[in-house]
C-alpha cells in the first residue's frame, strides 16, 4: 500500500520543521514517544488503587482497562500485517527523521504507538472520567510525536488513534460484564479483599454495614448526655379523664 500524496507532503513539512528544532527537543521527542506509554501504565495502577474503595463495576472497569488496550493493539497489528504500508523514512525520497527507522517488514499503517496511546486514554476515561483532560491530550501528543520523529505518516497515526478510541472502550464495556460479578465474589474472600478492596461499605459495628456517607438510622442514635426528654404538651394540659387525682397545690398539713 502506498501513502496518499497529501499525507506524504504533510510528513515532509512536519519532519523538516522537526529537524530545525534544538537538539534537546529531538531527544525529548525520541524518549517521550515511548515514555508516555509508561505513564499510562502508572495510571492503570493508580486507577486500580482508587477503585478499591468503589463499587464492583468501577473495579471491573479498572481491571479491564489493560485488556482493552491489548485488544486494540491486536486489531492494529493484524491490520498492519494485511495492509503492509512501507515506513515513510524509507519510502519518501530525501526523508529526514529523528528516530531510527524501524526494520524492514515493520509496517507503518496503522501506528501501533498511536493505537496504544489512544486505547489507554479511552480505557482510563471509561473507568475514571475526571482524567479525560489529562490523558486525551497526552495520547494525541504521543500520536503526533510519531510523525515528528519521522517514523509514521500523519494518516498512520490518525487511523491508529481511531482504532484505539473505538476498540478499547467497546472491549472494556464488554469485559466488565464478566469482571463485575467476579469482583463481587472475590471481595468475599480474604485474599481477594486485600487485592480488590472492600468496596464502598464501612463497618459500623458487629453485623452492621452501611454505605459510606449514608445517614445513621434514627433508631440507632443515642440521646446526648444531659439532654432533656421532650414533654408531650397534651399530658400537661389535658385533664385526667380516667379518674386520676390531680396534684395538691397547697401546703401539706
Coordinates of C-alpha atoms in Angstrom, one line a residue:
X1 CA 0.0 0.0 0.0
X2 CA 1.3 3.4 -0.9
X3 CA 0.7 6.5 1.2
X4 CA -1.7 9.3 -0.1
X5 CA 0.1 12.2 -1.6
X6 CA -1.4 14.7 0.9
X7 CA -0.1 12.6 3.8
X8 CA 3.4 12.3 2.3
X9 CA 3.5 16.1 1.7
X10 CA 2.4 16.8 5.3
X11 CA 5.0 14.3 6.6
X12 CA 7.8 16.2 4.8
X13 CA 6.6 19.5 6.2
X14 CA 6.5 18.2 9.8
X15 CA 9.8 16.3 9.7
X16 CA 11.6 19.3 8.1
X17 CA 10.3 21.5 10.9
X18 CA 11.3 18.9 13.5
X19 CA 14.8 18.8 12.0
X20 CA 15.2 22.5 12.6
X21 CA 14.3 22.4 16.3
X22 CA 17.0 22.3 19.0
X23 CA 18.7 19.0 19.8
X24 CA 17.1 18.8 23.2
X25 CA 13.7 18.8 21.5
X26 CA 14.9 15.9 19.4
X27 CA 15.9 14.0 22.5
X28 CA 12.7 14.8 24.3
X29 CA 10.6 13.7 21.4
X30 CA 12.6 10.5 20.8
X31 CA 12.4 9.5 24.5
X32 CA 8.9 10.8 25.1
X33 CA 7.3 8.8 22.3
X34 CA 7.9 5.7 24.4
X35 CA 8.0 7.1 27.9
X36 CA 4.4 8.2 27.6
X37 CA 3.3 4.5 27.4
X38 CA 4.9 4.0 30.8
X39 CA 2.9 6.9 32.2
X40 CA -0.3 5.2 31.1
X41 CA 0.9 2.0 32.8
X42 CA 1.3 4.0 36.0
X43 CA -2.2 5.5 35.6
X44 CA -3.6 1.9 35.3
X45 CA -2.1 1.1 38.7
X46 CA -3.5 4.3 40.2
X47 CA -6.9 3.6 38.8
X48 CA -6.9 0.1 40.3
X49 CA -5.9 1.5 43.7
X50 CA -8.6 4.2 43.5
X51 CA -11.3 1.5 42.6
X52 CA -10.5 -0.5 45.8
X53 CA -12.9 1.9 47.6
X54 CA -15.6 1.9 44.9
X55 CA -18.3 -0.5 43.8
X56 CA -17.7 -3.6 41.9
X57 CA -18.3 -2.2 38.4
X58 CA -15.7 0.5 38.9
X59 CA -13.2 -2.0 39.9
X60 CA -14.2 -4.2 37.0
X61 CA -13.5 -1.3 34.6
X62 CA -10.2 -0.6 36.2
X63 CA -9.1 -4.3 35.8
X64 CA -10.5 -4.4 32.2
X65 CA -8.5 -1.4 31.0
X66 CA -5.2 -3.1 30.2
X67 CA -7.0 -6.0 28.4
X68 CA -9.0 -3.4 26.4
X69 CA -5.7 -1.9 25.3
X70 CA -4.3 -5.3 24.3
X71 CA -7.5 -5.8 22.2
X72 CA -7.0 -2.5 20.3
X73 CA -3.3 -3.4 19.8
X74 CA -4.2 -6.7 18.3
X75 CA -6.6 -5.1 15.8
X76 CA -3.9 -2.6 14.8
X77 CA -1.1 -5.3 14.5
X78 CA -3.3 -7.6 12.4
X79 CA -4.2 -4.7 10.2
X80 CA -0.6 -3.8 9.6
X81 CA 0.2 -7.3 8.5
X82 CA -2.5 -7.2 5.9
X83 CA -2.0 -3.7 4.6
X84 CA 1.8 -3.7 4.6
X85 CA 2.5 0.0 4.1
X86 CA 6.2 0.9 3.9
X87 CA 7.6 3.3 6.5
X88 CA 7.9 6.9 5.3
X89 CA 11.5 7.0 6.5
X90 CA 12.3 4.6 3.6
X91 CA 9.5 5.4 1.1
X92 CA 9.8 9.2 1.0
X93 CA 12.7 10.5 -1.1
X94 CA 15.1 12.6 1.0
X95 CA 13.2 11.9 4.2
X96 CA 14.7 13.2 7.4
X97 CA 13.9 11.6 10.7
X98 CA 15.0 12.0 14.3
X99 CA 14.3 8.4 15.5
X100 CA 15.9 5.4 13.9
X101 CA 13.9 4.0 11.0
X102 CA 12.3 0.6 12.1
X103 CA 13.5 -2.6 10.4
X104 CA 12.2 -3.8 7.0
X105 CA 8.9 -5.5 7.4
X106 CA 7.8 -3.4 10.4
X107 CA 4.9 -1.8 8.6
X108 CA 3.6 1.7 9.0
X109 CA -0.2 1.7 8.8
X110 CA -1.8 2.0 11.3
X111 CA 0.5 3.3 14.0
X112 CA 0.7 0.9 17.0
X113 CA 2.0 3.6 19.2
X114 CA -0.9 5.8 18.4
X115 CA -3.3 2.9 18.9
X116 CA -1.9 2.0 22.3
X117 CA -1.9 5.6 23.5
X118 CA -5.4 6.3 22.4
X119 CA -6.7 3.0 23.7
X120 CA -5.0 3.6 27.1
X121 CA -6.6 7.1 27.3
X122 CA -10.0 5.9 26.3
X123 CA -10.0 2.9 28.7
X124 CA -8.9 5.2 31.5
X125 CA -11.7 7.7 30.7
X126 CA -14.3 4.9 30.7
X127 CA -13.2 3.9 34.2
X128 CA -12.3 7.4 35.5
X129 CA -13.9 10.3 33.6
X130 CA -12.2 13.0 35.6
X131 CA -8.9 12.0 33.9
X132 CA -10.1 12.9 30.4
X133 CA -8.5 16.4 30.4
X134 CA -5.1 14.8 31.1
X135 CA -5.0 11.6 29.2
X136 CA -6.7 12.5 25.9
X137 CA -4.3 15.4 25.1
X138 CA -1.4 13.2 26.2
X139 CA -2.5 10.5 23.8
X140 CA -2.8 13.0 21.0
X141 CA 0.7 14.3 21.7
X142 CA 2.1 10.8 21.6
X143 CA 0.4 10.1 18.3
X144 CA 1.8 13.3 16.8
X145 CA 5.3 12.5 18.1
X146 CA 5.4 9.5 15.8
X147 CA 5.2 11.8 12.8
X148 CA 7.5 14.4 14.5
X149 CA 10.3 11.8 14.9
X150 CA 9.8 10.7 11.3
X151 CA 8.6 7.1 11.6
X152 CA 5.0 7.4 10.6
X153 CA 2.8 9.3 8.1
X154 CA 0.0 11.5 9.6
X155 CA -2.7 9.2 8.3
X156 CA -1.0 6.3 10.1
X157 CA -1.4 8.0 13.5
X158 CA -4.9 9.2 12.7
X159 CA -6.0 5.7 11.9
X160 CA -4.2 4.2 14.9
X161 CA -5.9 6.8 17.2
X162 CA -9.3 6.0 15.8
X163 CA -8.7 2.3 16.3
X164 CA -7.8 2.9 19.9
X165 CA -10.7 5.2 20.9
X166 CA -13.2 2.8 19.3
X167 CA -11.9 -0.7 20.2
X168 CA -10.7 -0.1 23.7
X169 CA -13.9 1.4 25.3
X170 CA -16.0 -1.2 23.5
X171 CA -13.8 -4.0 24.8
X172 CA -13.8 -2.5 28.3
X173 CA -17.6 -2.3 28.4
X174 CA -17.9 -6.0 27.3
X175 CA -15.2 -7.3 29.7
X176 CA -16.8 -5.6 32.7
X177 CA -19.9 -7.7 32.3
X178 CA -17.8 -10.7 33.4
X179 CA -15.5 -8.7 35.6
X180 CA -18.2 -7.2 37.9
X181 CA -19.6 -10.5 39.3
X182 CA -16.0 -11.8 39.6
X183 CA -15.0 -8.8 41.7
X184 CA -18.1 -9.2 43.9
X185 CA -17.2 -12.9 44.5
X186 CA -13.5 -12.2 45.2
X187 CA -14.2 -9.4 47.6
X188 CA -15.9 -12.0 49.8
X189 CA -12.6 -13.8 50.2
X190 CA -9.8 -12.5 52.4
X191 CA -7.1 -12.6 49.7
X192 CA -9.5 -11.0 47.2
X193 CA -10.5 -8.2 49.6
X194 CA -6.8 -7.3 50.0
X195 CA -6.2 -7.0 46.3
X196 CA -9.6 -5.6 45.3
X197 CA -10.6 -3.7 48.4
X198 CA -13.8 -3.9 50.4
X199 CA -15.7 -1.6 48.2
X200 CA -17.8 1.4 49.4
X201 CA -19.0 -0.3 52.6
X202 CA -17.7 0.7 56.0
X203 CA -18.5 -1.4 59.1
X204 CA -20.3 0.5 61.9
X205 CA -20.5 -2.3 64.4
X206 CA -20.9 -6.1 64.6
X207 CA -23.0 -7.2 61.7
X208 CA -23.8 -3.6 60.6
X209 CA -22.6 -2.2 57.4
X210 CA -24.0 0.9 55.6
X211 CA -22.7 2.7 52.6
X212 CA -20.2 5.5 53.3
X213 CA -22.0 8.8 53.5
X214 CA -25.4 7.4 54.4
X215 CA -27.2 9.0 57.3
X216 CA -27.4 7.0 60.5
X217 CA -30.7 5.4 61.3
X218 CA -32.7 7.5 63.7
X219 CA -33.4 4.5 66.0
X220 CA -29.6 3.9 66.4
X221 CA -29.0 7.5 67.6
X222 CA -28.4 7.6 71.4
X223 CA -29.6 10.7 73.3
X224 CA -26.9 13.1 74.2
X225 CA -25.8 13.3 77.8
X226 CA -27.7 15.9 79.8
X227 CA -30.4 16.2 77.1
X228 CA -34.0 16.8 78.4
X229 CA -36.5 14.4 77.1
X230 CA -39.3 16.1 75.1
X231 CA -42.6 16.5 77.1
X232 CA -45.9 15.9 75.4
X233 CA -47.9 19.1 75.9
X234 CA -51.1 17.1 75.9
X235 CA -50.0 15.2 79.1
X236 CA -49.7 18.6 80.9
X237 CA -52.8 20.5 79.6
X238 CA -55.3 17.7 79.2
X239 CA -57.3 16.8 82.3
X240 CA -57.1 13.3 83.7
X241 CA -60.4 11.9 82.4
X242 CA -59.6 8.5 83.7
X243 CA -60.2 9.5 87.3
X244 CA -56.6 10.3 88.3
X245 CA -56.1 12.5 91.3
X246 CA -54.7 15.9 90.5
X247 CA -51.7 17.1 92.5
X248 CA -52.3 19.2 95.5
X249 CA -51.4 22.9 95.2
X250 CA -51.5 23.9 98.8
X251 CA -49.0 23.2 101.7
X252 CA -49.2 19.9 103.3
X253 CA -51.0 19.8 106.8

